[in-house]
Coordinates of C-alpha atoms in Angstrom, one line a residue:
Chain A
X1 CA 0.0 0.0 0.0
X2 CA 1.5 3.5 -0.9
X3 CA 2.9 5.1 2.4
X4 CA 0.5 8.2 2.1
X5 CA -2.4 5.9 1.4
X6 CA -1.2 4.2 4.8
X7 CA -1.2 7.4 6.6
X8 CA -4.3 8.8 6.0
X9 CA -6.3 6.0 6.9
X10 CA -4.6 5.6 10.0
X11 CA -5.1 9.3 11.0
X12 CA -9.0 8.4 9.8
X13 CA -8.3 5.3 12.2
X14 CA -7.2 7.6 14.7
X15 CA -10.6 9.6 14.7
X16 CA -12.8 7.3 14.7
X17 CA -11.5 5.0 17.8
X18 CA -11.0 8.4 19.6
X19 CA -14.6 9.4 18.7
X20 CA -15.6 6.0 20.2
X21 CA -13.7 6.6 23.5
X22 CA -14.8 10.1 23.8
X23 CA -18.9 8.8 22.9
X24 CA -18.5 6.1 25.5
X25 CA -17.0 8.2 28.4
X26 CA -19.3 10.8 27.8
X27 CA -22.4 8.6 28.8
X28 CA -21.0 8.1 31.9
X29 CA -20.9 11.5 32.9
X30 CA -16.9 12.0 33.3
X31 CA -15.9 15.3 33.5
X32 CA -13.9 17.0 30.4
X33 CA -10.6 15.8 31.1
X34 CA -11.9 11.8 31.8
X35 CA -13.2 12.1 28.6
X36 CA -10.3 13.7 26.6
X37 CA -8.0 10.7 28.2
X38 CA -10.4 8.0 27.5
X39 CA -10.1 9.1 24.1
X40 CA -6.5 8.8 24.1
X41 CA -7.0 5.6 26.0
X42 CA -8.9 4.4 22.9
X43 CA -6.8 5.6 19.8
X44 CA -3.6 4.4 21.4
X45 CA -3.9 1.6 24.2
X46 CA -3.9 -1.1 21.0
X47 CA -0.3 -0.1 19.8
X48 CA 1.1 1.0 23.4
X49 CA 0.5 -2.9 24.6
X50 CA 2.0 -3.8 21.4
X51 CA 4.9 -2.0 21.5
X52 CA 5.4 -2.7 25.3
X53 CA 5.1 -6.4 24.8
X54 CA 7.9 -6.6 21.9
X55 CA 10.0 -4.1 24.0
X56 CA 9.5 -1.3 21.3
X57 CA 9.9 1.8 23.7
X58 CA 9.4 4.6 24.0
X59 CA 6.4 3.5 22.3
X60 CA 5.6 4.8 19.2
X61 CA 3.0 7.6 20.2
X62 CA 5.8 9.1 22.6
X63 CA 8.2 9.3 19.3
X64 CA 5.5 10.7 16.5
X65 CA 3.6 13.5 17.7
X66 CA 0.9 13.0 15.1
X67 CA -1.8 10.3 17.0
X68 CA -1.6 12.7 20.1
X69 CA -2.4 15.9 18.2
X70 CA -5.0 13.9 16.1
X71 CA -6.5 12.5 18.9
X72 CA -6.3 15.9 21.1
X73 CA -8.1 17.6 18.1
X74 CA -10.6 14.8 17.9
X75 CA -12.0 14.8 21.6
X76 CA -12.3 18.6 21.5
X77 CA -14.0 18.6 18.3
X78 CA -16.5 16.0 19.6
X79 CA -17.3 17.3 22.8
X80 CA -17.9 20.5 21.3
X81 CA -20.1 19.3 18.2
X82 CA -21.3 16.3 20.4
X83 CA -24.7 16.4 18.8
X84 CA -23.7 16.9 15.0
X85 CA -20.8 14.1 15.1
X86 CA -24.2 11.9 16.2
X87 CA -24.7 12.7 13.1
X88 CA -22.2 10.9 11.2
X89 CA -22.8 7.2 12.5
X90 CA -22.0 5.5 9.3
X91 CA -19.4 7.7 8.2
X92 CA -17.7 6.9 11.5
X93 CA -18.5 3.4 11.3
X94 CA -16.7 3.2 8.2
X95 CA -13.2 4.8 9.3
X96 CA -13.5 2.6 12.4
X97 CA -13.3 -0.8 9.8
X98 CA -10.7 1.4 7.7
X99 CA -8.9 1.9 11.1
X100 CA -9.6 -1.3 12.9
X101 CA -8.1 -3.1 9.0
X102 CA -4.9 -0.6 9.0
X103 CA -4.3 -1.2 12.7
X104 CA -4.1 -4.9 12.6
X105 CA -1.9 -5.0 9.5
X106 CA 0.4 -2.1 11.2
X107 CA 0.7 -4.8 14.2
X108 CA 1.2 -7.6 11.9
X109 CA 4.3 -5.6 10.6
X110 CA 5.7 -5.0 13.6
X111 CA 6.0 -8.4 14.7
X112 CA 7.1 -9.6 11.5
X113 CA 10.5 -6.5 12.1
X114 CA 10.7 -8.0 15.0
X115 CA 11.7 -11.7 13.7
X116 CA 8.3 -13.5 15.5
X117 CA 6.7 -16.2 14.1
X118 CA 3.3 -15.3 12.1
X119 CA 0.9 -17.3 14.7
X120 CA 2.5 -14.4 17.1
X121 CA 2.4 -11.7 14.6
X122 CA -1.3 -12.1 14.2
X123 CA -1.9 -11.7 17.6
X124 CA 0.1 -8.7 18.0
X125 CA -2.1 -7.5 14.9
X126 CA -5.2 -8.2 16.5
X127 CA -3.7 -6.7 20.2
X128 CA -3.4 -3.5 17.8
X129 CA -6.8 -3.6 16.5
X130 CA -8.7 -4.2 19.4
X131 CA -7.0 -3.8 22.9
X132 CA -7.6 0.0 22.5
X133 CA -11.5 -0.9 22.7
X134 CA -10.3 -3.2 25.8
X135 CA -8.4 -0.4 27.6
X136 CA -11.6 1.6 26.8
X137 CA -14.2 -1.1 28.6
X138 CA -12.1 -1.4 31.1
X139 CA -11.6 2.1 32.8
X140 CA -15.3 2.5 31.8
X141 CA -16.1 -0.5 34.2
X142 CA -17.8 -2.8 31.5
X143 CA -16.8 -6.5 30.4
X144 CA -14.8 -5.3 27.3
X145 CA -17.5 -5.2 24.4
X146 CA -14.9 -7.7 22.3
X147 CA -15.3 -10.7 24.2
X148 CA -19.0 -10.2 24.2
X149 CA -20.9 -8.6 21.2
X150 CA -20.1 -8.4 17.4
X151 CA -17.3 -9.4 15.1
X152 CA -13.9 -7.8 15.9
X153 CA -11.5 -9.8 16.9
X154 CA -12.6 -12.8 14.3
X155 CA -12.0 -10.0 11.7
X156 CA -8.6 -9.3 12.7
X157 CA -7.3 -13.3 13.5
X158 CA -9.0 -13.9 9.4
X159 CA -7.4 -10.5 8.0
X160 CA -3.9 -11.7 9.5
X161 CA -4.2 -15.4 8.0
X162 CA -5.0 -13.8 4.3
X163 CA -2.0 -11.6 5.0
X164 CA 0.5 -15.1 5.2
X165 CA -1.2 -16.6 2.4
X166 CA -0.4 -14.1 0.3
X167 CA 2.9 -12.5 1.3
X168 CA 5.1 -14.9 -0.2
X169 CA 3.3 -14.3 -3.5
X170 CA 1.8 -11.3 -4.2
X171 CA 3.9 -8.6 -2.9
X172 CA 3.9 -6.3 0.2
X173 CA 1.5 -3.8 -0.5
X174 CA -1.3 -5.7 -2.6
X175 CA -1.0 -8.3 0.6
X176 CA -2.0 -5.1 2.7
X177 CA -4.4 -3.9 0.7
X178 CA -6.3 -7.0 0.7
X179 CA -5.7 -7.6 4.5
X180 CA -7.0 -4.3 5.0
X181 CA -10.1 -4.5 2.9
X182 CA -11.0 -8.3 4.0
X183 CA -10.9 -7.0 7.7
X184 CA -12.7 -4.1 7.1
X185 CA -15.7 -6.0 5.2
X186 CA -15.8 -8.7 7.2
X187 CA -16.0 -6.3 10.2
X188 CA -18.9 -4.2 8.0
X189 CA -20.9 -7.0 6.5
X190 CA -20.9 -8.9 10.5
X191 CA -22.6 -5.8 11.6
X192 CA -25.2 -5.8 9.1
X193 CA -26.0 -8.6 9.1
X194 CA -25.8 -8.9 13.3
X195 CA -23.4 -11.9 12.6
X196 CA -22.2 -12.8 16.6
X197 CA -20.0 -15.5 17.6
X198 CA -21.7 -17.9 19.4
X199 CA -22.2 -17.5 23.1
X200 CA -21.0 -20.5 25.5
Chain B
X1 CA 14.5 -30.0 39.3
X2 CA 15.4 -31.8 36.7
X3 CA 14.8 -29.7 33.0
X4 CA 12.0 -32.6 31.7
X5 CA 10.3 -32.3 34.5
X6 CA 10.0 -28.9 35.3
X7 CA 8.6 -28.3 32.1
X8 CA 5.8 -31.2 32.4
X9 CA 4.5 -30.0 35.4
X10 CA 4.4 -25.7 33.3
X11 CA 2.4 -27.8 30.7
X12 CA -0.3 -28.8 33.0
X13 CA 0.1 -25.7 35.4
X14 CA -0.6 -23.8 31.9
X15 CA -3.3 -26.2 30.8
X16 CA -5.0 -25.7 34.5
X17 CA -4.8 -21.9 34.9
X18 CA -6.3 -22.1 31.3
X19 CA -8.9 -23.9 32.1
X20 CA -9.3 -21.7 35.0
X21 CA -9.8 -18.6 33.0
X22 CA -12.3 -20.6 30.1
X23 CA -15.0 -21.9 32.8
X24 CA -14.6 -18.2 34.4
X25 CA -15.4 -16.9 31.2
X26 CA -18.1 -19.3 30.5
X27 CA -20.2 -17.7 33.6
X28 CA -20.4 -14.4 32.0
X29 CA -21.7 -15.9 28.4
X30 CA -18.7 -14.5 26.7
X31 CA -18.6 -15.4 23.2
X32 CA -15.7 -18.5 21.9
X33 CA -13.1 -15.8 21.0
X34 CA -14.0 -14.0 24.6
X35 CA -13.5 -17.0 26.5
X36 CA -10.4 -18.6 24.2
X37 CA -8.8 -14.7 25.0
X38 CA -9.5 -15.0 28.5
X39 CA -8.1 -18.5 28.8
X40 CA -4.8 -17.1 27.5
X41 CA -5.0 -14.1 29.7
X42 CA -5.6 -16.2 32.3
X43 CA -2.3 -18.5 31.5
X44 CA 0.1 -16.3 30.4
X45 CA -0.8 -13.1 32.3
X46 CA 1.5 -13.5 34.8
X47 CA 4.7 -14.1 33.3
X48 CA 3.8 -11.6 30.5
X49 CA 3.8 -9.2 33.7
X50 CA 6.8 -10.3 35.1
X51 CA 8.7 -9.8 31.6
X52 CA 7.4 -6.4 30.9
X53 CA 8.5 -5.3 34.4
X54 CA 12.2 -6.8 34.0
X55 CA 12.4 -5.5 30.2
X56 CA 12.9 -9.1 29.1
X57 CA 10.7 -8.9 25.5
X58 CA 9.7 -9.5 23.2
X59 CA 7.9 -11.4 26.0
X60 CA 8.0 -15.3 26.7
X61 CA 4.8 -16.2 25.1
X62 CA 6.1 -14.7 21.4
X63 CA 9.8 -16.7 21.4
X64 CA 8.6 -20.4 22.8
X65 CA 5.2 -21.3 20.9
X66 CA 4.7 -24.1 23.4
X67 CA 2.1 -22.1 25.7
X68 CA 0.3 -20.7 23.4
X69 CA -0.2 -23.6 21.5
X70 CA -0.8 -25.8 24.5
X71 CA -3.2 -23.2 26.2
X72 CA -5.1 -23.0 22.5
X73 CA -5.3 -26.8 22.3
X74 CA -7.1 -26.8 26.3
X75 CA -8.9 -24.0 25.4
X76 CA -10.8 -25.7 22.6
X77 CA -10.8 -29.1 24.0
X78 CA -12.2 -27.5 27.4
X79 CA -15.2 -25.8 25.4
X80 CA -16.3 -28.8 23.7
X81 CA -16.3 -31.4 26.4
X82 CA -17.2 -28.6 29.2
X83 CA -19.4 -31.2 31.3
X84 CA -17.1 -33.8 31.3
X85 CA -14.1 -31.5 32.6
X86 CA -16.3 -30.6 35.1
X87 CA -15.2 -34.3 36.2
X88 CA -12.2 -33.7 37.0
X89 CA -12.2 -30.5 39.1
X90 CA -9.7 -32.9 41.8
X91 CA -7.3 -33.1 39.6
X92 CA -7.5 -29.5 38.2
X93 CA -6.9 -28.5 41.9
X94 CA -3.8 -30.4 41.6
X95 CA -2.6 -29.1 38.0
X96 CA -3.2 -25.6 39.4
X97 CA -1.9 -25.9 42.9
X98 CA 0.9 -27.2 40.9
X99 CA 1.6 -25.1 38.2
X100 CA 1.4 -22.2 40.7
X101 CA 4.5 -23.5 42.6
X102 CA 6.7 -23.7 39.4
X103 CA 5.1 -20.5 37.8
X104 CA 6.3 -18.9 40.9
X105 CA 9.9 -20.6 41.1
X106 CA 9.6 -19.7 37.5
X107 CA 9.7 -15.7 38.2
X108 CA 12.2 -15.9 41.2
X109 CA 14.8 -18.0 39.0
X110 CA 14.1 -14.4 36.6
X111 CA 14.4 -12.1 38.7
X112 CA 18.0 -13.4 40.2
X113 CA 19.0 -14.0 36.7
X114 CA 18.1 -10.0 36.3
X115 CA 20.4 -9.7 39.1
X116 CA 17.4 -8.6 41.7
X117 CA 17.4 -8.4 45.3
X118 CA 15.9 -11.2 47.0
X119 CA 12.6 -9.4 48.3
X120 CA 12.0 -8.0 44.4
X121 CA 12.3 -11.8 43.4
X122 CA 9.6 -12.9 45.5
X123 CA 7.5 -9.7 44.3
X124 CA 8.1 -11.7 40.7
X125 CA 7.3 -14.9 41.6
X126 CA 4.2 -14.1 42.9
X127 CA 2.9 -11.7 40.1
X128 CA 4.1 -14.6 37.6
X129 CA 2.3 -16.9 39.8
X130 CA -0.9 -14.9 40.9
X131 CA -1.3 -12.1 38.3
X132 CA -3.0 -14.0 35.5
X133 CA -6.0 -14.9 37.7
X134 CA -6.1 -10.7 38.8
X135 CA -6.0 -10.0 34.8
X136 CA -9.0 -12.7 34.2
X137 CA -10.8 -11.1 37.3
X138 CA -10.6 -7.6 36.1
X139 CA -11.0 -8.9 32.6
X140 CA -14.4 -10.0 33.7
X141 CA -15.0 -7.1 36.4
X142 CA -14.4 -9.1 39.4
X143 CA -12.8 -7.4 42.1
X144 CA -9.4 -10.2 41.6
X145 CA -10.3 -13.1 43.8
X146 CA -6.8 -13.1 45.3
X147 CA -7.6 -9.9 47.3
X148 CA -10.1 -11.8 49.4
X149 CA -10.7 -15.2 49.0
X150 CA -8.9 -17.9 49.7
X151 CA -4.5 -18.4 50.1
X152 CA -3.0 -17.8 47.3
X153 CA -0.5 -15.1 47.1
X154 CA 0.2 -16.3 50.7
X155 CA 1.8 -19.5 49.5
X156 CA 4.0 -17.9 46.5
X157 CA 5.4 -15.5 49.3
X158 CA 6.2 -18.3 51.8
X159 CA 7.5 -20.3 49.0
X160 CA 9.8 -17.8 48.1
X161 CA 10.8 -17.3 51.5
X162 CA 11.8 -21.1 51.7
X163 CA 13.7 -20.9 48.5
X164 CA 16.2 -18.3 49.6
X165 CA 16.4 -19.8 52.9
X166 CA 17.7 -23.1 51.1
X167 CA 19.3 -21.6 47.9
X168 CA 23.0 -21.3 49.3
X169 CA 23.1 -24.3 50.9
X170 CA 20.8 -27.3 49.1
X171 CA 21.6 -26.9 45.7
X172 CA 19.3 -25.8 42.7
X173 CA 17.4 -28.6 41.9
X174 CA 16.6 -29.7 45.7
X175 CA 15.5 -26.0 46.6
X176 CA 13.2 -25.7 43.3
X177 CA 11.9 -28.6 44.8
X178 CA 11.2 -28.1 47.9
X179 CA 9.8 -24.2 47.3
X180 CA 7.2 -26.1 44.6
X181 CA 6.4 -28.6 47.2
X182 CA 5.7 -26.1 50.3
X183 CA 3.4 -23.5 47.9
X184 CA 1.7 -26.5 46.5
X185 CA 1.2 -27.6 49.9
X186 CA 0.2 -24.2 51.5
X187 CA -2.2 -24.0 48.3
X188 CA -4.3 -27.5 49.0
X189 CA -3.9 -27.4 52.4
X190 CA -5.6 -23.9 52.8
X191 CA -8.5 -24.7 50.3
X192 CA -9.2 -28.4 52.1
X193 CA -9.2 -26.3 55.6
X194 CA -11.0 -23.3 54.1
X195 CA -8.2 -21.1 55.6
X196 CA -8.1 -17.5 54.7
X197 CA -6.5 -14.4 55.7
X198 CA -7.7 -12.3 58.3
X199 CA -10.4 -9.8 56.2
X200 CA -10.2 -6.2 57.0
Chain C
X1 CA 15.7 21.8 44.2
X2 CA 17.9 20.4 46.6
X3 CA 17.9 16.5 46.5
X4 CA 17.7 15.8 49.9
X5 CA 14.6 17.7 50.4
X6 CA 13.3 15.9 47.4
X7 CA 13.7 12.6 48.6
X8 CA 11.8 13.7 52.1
X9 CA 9.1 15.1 49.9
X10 CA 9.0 11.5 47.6
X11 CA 9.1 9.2 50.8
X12 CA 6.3 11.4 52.3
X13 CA 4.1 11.4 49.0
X14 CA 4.7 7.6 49.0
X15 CA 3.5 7.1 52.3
X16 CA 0.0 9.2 51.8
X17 CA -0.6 7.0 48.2
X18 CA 0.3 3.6 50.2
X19 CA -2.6 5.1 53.1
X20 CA -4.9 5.9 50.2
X21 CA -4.8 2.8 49.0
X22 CA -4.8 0.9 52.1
X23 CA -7.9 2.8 53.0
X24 CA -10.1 2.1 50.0
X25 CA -9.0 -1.6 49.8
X26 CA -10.4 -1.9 53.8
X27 CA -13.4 -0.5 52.3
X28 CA -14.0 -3.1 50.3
X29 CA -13.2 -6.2 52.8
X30 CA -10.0 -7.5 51.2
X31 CA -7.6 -9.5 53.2
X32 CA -5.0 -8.4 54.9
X33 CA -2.5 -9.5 52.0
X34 CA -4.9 -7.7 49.6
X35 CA -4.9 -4.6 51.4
X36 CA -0.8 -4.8 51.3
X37 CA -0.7 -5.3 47.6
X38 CA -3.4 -2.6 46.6
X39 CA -1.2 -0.3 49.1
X40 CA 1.8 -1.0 46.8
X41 CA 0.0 -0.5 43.1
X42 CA -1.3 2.9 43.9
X43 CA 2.1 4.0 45.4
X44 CA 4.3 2.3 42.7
X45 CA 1.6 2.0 39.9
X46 CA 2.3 5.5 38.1
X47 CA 6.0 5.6 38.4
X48 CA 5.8 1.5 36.6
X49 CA 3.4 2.1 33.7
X50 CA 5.6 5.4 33.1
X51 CA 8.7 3.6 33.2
X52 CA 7.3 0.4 30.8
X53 CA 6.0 3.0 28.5
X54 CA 9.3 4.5 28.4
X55 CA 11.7 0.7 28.7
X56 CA 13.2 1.9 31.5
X57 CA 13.5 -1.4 33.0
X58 CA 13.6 -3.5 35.6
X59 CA 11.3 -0.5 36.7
X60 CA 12.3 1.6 39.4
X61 CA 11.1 -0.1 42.3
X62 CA 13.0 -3.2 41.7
X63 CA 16.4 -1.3 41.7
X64 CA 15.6 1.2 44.3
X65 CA 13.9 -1.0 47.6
X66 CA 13.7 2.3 49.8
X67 CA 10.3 2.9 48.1
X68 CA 8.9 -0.7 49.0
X69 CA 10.4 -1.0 52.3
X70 CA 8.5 3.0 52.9
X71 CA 5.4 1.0 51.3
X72 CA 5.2 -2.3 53.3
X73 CA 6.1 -0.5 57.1
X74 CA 3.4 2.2 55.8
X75 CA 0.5 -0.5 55.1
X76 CA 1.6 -2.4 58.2
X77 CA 1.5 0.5 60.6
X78 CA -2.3 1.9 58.7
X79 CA -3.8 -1.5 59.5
X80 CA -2.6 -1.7 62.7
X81 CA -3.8 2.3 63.5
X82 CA -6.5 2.4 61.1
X83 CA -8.7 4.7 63.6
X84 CA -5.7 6.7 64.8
X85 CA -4.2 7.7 61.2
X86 CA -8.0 8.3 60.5
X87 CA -7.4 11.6 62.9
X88 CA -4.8 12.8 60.9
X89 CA -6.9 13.3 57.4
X90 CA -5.5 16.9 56.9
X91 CA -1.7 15.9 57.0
X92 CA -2.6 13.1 54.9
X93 CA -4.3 14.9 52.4
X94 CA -1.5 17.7 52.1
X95 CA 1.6 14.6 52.1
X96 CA -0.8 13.4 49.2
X97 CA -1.2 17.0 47.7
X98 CA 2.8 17.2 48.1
X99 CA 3.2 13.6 46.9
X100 CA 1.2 14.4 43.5
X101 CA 3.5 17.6 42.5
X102 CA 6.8 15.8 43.4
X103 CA 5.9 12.7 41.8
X104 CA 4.8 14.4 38.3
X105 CA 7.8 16.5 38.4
X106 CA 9.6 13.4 38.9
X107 CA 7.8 12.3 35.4
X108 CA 9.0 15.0 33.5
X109 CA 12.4 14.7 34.1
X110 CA 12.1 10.9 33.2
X111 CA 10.3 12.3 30.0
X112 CA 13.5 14.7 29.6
X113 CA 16.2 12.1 30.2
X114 CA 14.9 10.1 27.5
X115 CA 14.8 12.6 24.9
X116 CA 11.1 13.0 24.9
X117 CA 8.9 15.9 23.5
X118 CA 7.9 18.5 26.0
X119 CA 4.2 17.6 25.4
X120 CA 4.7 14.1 25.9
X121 CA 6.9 14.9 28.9
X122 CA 3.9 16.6 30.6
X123 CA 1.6 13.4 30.0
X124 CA 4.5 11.1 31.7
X125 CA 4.6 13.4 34.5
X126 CA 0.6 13.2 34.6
X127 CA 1.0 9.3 34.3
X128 CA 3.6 9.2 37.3
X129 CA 1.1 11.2 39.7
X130 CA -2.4 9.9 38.3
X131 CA -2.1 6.0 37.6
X132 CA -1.4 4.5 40.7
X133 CA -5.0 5.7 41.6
X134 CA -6.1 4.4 38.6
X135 CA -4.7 0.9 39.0
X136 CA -6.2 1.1 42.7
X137 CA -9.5 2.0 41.1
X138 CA -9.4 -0.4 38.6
X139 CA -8.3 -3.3 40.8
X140 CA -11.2 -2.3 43.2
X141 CA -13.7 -2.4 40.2
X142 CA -14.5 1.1 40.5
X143 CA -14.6 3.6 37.0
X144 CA -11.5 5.7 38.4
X145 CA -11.9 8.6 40.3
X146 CA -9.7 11.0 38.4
X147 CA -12.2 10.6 35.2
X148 CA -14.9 12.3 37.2
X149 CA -14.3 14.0 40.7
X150 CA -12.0 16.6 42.3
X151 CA -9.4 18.0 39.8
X152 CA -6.3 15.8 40.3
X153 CA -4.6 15.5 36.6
X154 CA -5.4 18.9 35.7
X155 CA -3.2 19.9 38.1
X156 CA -0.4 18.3 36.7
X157 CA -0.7 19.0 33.1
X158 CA -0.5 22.9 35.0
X159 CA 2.1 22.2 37.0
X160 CA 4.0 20.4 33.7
X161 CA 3.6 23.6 31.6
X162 CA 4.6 25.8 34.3
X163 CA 7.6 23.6 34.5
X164 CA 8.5 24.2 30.8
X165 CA 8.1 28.1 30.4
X166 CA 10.7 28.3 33.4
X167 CA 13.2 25.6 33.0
X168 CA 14.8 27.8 30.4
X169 CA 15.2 30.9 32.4
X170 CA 15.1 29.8 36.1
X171 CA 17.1 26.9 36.1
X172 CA 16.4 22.8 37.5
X173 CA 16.4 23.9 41.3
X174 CA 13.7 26.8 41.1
X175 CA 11.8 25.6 38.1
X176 CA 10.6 22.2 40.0
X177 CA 10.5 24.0 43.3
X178 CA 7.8 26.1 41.7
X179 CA 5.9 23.6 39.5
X180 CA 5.2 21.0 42.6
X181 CA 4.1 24.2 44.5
X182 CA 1.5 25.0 41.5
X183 CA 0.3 20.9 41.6
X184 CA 0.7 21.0 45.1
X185 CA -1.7 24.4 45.3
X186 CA -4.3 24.1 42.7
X187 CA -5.1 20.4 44.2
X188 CA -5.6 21.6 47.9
X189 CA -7.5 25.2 46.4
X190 CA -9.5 22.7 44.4
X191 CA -10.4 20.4 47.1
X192 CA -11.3 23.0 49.6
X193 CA -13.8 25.3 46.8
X194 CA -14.6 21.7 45.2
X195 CA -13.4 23.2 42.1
X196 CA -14.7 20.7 39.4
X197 CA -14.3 20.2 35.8
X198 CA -17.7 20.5 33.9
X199 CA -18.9 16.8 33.2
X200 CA -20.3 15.7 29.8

């Protein structure tokens, strides 16, 4: 996938998993700044537990400025235009899948630089994906939404599979690009179609 | 200890804390991915901890494949003959009282090899022992069940206690031994005598 | 400022978190070992995450015992005087007031040593005074505290910026001196007006 390509869906990424923090911790009435760090919670708890658990550190929001003043511009945006940004469900729904897609295959790389073997890279890709979400559920008090509701991780774990399949033959950034997009439709056509796991 | 069987007893202390976290998970009708995440949670937790603390990463769990694949493997199996496991909850005590003695020998032997004092060793060996079940219990919104039920964190400590009292003296192998032996002990002793700490 | 005084100021901020934690876990019926262990999390939890996030590792506690050894004789004596120490509420809450300021300035030079942007400095110092109560919340099941009562990180990310429009012109001594006064005062001025942030 062309670098800039890369980029701007991860800062599109970036919005909408702050926008989910900030939604979340606003209905249960934190104040300003609970909210604002939620947010951050959100957008970068996936990557920070990646990065700590491979031993990447600083991690890698403390080293490129551009998730924190993403996500700082997010939260303020949304708690100001609360009501309109209710607005843009499907829009945000959309860069979440983008995101949720662009985050796992960022986490796939990662572990793959870092010499581990693909069963481990997928989980590190998935960790990327969703553990923001977890982080989230967690200071919120809630069982994390993941492990409960919806198709998320399943998404991630299928997205990571196609990624080995086809990175022996096909090339780095079509093997992306596909990752990405299988993720990001399975995510999209499991929420449709209210596709859930089932329950034991 | 000897090598083989030190890491027999990890593979059923690993397959028993996994089942731990998979029945846990089944009480709160998580989905299959929920409760296969909290089963691994629940097994590697600990150590995961205990490496992130010491800066050993890319953490355990992502060099040796063995856990993962052993916890996945119990996971599974543990889901689909869930009433028949229920069988066996004897000899589960055992695995687990078990595998906390050698997941707890397991962190002090890292912590000395990280060149740490004593006290700080014990402080490891009882996160890697304990910490897994704390991460499943917040996991799942439980206050951790270590904080008020049952010995637990009791026996890691007195185990550790034991194992620097014999270190300079016994050997290696005898004092692994005998520190598995008396937290082990402490462990089935307390739960057959419903012994707890004094609540505050 | 002098490092002497500093180190009288961290032991005393170390001693009101361990209290705060001790108190909250008695409120909730843990066991004595329990009440220990949440003691230690909310006095060394902000000072760990910030030093994982940053791989400074084996984290500071494990290479400095005086903080422990401060911890376990301060949760020993609290349970044993828990009425007593109950008397002294004021002094705790200005040692914790204290404890906040010295502890995020403590952050920022972390941030600093390691080459870390200003901004980012500011939210390690924020980390170091904030997430042990976090941790404690989170361990007790509650949705932290600092997400919506009293202002607590706000003062930090104050007392941070403070911290970087003097550093250049008043030098280390003065410039921390002053910006753990500003944490110190805004918390205690907030407490006593019950100043709050405007919830969402």
């Amino acid at each position: 996938m062309p670098n800039s390509l890369s980029a701007i869906i991860e800062i599109l990424g970036t919005i909408a998993f702050t926008i989910s923090g900030v939604y979340s911790a606003m209905q249960k009435k934190l104040d300003i700044l609970g909210v604002i760090i939620i947010g951050f919670v959100t957008a970068i708890g996936g990557g920070t537990i990646r990065d700590v658990l491979i031993g990447h550190t600083p991690v890698t929001w403390m080293q490129d400025l551009t998730g924190p003043v993403v996500i700082l511009a997010t939260a303020i945006i949304t708690i100001l235009f609360k009501k309109r940004i209710g607005n843009f469900k499907v829009t945000l729904f959309l860069f979440d899948a983008l995101g949720l897609g662009l985050f796992t295959v960022i986490g796939l790389q990662k572990g793959l630089a870092a010499g581990l073997h693909p069963g481990v890279c997928v989980a590190l890709g998935t960790i990327t994906g969703c553990f923001g979400g977890v982080c989230r559920d967690i200071l919120l008090n809630h069982i994390p939404v993941l492990f409960h509701k919806e198709i998320y991780a399943t998404a991630c774990i299928i997205g990571g599979v196609v990624y080995f399949m086809l990175i022996n033959t096909c090339g780095k950034s079509i093997t992306e690009m596909v990752a990405v997009i299988v993720i990001c439709s399975i995510r999209i056509i499991a929420y449709r179609k209210n596709w859930k796991l089932p329950a034991l």
